[in-house]
Short mmCIF file of C-alpha atoms in Angstrom, two decimals:
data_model
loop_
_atom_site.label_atom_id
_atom_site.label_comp_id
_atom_site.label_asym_id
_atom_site.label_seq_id
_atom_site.Cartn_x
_atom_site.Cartn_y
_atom_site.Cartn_z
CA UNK V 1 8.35 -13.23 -10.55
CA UNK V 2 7.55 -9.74 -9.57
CA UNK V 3 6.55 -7.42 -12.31
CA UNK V 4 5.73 -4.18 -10.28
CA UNK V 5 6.83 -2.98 -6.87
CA UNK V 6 5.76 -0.16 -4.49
CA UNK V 7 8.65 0.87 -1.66
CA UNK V 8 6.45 3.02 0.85
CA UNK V 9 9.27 3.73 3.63
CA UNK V 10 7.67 5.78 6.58
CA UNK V 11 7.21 9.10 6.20
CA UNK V 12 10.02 9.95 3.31
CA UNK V 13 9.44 9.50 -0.50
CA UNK V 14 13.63 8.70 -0.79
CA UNK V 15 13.65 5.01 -0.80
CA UNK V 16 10.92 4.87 -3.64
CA UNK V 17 12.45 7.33 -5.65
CA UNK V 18 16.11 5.33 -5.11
CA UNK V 19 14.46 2.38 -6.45
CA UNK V 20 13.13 4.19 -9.71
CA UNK V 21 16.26 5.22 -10.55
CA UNK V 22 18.70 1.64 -10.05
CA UNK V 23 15.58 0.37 -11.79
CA UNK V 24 16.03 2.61 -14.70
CA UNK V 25 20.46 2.63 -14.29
CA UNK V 26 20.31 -0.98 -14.22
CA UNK V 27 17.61 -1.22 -17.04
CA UNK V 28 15.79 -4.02 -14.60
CA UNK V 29 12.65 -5.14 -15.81
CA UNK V 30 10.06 -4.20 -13.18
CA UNK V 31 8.15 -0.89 -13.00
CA UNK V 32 8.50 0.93 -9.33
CA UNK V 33 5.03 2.78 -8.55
CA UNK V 34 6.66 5.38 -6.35
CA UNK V 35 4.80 5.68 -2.62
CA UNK V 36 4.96 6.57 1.01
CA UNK V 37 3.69 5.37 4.33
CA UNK V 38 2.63 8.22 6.00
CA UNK V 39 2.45 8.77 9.29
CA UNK V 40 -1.37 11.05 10.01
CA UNK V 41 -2.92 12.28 13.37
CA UNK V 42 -4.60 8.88 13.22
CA UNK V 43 -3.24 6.29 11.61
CA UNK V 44 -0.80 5.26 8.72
CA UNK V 45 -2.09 6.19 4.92
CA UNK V 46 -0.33 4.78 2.29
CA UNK V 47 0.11 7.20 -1.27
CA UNK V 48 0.78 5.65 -4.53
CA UNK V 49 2.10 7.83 -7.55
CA UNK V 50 3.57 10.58 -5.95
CA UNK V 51 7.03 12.34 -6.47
CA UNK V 52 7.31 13.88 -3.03
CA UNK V 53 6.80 13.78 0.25
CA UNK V 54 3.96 15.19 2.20
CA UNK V 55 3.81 16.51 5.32
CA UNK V 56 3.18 14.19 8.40
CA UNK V 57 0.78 14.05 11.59
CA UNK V 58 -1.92 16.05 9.68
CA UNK V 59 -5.66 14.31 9.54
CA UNK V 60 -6.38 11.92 7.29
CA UNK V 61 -8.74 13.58 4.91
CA UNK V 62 -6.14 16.46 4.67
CA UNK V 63 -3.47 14.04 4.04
CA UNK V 64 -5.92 12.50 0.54
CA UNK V 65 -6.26 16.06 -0.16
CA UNK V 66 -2.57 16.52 -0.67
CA UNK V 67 -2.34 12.89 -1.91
CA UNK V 68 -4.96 13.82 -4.93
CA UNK V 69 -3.36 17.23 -5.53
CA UNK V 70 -0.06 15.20 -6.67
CA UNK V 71 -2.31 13.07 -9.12
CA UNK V 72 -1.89 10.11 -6.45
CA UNK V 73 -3.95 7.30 -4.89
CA UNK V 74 -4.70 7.30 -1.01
CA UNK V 75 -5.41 3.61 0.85
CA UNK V 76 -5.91 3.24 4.30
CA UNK V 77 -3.30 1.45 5.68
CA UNK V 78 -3.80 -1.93 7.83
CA UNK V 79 -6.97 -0.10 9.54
CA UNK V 80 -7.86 -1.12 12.91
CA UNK V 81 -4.38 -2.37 13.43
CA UNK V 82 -3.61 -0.62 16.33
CA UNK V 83 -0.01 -2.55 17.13
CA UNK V 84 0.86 -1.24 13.48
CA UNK V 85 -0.65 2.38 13.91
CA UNK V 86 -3.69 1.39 11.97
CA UNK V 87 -6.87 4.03 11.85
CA UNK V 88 -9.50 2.99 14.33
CA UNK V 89 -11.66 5.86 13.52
CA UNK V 90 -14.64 4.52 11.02
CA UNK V 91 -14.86 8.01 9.91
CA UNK V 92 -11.30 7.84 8.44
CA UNK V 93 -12.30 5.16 5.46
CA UNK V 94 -14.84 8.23 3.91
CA UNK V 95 -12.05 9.95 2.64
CA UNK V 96 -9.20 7.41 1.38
CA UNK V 97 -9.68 6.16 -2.25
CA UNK V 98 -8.66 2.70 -1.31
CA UNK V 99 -8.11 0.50 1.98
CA UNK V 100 -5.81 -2.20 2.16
CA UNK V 101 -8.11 -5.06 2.93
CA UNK V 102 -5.14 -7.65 2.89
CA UNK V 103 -2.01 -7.08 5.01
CA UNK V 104 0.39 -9.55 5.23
CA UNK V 105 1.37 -8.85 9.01
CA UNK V 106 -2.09 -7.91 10.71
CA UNK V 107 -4.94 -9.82 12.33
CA UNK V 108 -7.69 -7.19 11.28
CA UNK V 109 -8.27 -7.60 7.82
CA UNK V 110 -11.84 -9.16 8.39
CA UNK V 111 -12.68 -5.67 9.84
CA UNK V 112 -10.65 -3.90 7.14
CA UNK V 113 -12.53 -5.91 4.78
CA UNK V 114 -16.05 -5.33 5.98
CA UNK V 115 -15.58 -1.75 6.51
CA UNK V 116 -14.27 -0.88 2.60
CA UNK V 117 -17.23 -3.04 1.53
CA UNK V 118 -19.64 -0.90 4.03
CA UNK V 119 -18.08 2.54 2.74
CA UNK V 120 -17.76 1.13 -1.08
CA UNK V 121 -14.53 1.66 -0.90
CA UNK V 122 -11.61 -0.47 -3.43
CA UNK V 123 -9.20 -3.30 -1.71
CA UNK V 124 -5.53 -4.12 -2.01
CA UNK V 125 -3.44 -6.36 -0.72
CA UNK V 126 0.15 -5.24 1.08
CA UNK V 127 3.47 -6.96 1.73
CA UNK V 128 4.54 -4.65 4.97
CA UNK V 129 8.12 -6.06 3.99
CA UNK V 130 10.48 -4.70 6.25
CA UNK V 131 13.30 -6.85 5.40
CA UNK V 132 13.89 -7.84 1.43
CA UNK V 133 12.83 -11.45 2.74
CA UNK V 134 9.36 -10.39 3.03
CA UNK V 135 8.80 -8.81 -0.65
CA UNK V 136 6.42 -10.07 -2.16
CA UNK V 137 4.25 -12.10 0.18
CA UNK V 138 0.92 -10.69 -0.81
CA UNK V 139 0.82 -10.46 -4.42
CA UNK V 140 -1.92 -8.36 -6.30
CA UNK V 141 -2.74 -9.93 -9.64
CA UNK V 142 -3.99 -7.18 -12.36
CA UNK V 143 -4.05 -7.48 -16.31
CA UNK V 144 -1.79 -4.69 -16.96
CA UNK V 145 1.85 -3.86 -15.89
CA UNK V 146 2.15 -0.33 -16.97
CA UNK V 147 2.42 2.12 -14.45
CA UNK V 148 -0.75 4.43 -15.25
CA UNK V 149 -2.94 1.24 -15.68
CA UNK V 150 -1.77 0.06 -12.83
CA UNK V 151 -2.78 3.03 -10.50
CA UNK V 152 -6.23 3.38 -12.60
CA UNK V 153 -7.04 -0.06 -12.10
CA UNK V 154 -6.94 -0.24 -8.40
CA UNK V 155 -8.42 3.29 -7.94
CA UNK V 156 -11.40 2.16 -10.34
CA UNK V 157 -11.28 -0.92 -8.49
CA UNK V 158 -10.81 -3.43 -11.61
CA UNK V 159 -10.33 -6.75 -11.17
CA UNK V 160 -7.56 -8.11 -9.08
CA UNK V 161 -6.58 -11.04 -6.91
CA UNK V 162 -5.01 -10.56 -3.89
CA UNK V 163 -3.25 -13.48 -2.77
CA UNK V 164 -0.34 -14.41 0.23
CA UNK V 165 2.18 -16.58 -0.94
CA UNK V 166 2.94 -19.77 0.30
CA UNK V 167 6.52 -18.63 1.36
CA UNK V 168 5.88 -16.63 4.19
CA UNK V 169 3.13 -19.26 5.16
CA UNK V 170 6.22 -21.36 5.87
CA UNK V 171 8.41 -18.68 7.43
CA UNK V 172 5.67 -18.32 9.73
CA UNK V 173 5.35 -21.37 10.99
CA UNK V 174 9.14 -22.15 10.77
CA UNK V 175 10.82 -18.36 11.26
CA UNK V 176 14.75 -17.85 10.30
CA UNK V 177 16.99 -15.30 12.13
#
């Protein structure tokens, strides 16, 4: 079961936003933590607790700067990934809150990994769903599900388990159209 959900579309805040409000219509029970990819002069940045979109293909640390201004959280997105537009610039993880140290889809998260632990910087997992069958294949597990705790716990880097679940395992090694 999925208790909280992040929609980060590329580039555009819509999709996150849509979500909140079936979520709220529909009187679901699962908190949306509204976010956006975004596209920077180097490399994707994810932003978590936002309510708008932010301008794209500016650097990195100006891109956190806007990110912070709208009381969000900034994570590096699959760094070093460079067949998923991943930072390869070291100096980029100095400025992000967060890096995502898990991501479902990419073969660098031993680098991603070893370079948040270098720069002291807070890990989450990611999903990267791009089709509703990949939802939820990296899980993070935190104590709370309420929307502020949620966004202070991984920015103050509580406890969490980041996990892949065993679902995709299997659609990798047996894939469906």
């Amino acid at each position: 079961k999925i208790d909280v959900l992040s929609i980060t579309d590329h580039d555009t805040i819509d999709g996150s936003l849509s979500a909140i409000e079936i979520v709220s219509a529909e009187k679901l029970p699962i908190i949306i933590i509204p976010g956006i990819e975004i596209s920077t002069k180097s490399g994707h940045l994810l932003a978590y607790g936002i309510s708008k979109d932010i301008e794209r293909g500016i650097e990195i640390r100006e891109t956190c700067e806007a990110v912070r201004s709208l009381g969000g959280i900034s994570v590096l997105a699959h760094p070093f990934d460079f067949l998923r537009k991943g930072t390869l610039r070291i100096k980029d993880f100095r400025f992000v809150d967060c890096v995502e140290v898990f991501n479902a889809k990419s073969y660098f998260n031993f680098l991603a990994k070893r370079y948040a632990i270098k720069y002291g910087k807070r890990g989450i997992g990611g999903s990267d769903a791009h089709t509703a069958r990949q939802v939820g294949i990296v899980i993070n597990y935190l104590e709370s599900s309420e929307k502020e705790s949620i966004l202070n716990a991984i920015y103050d880097g509580r406890k969490q388990t980041i996990k892949e679940r065993l679902s995709f395992l299997l659609s990798r090694i047996n894939p469906k159209p």
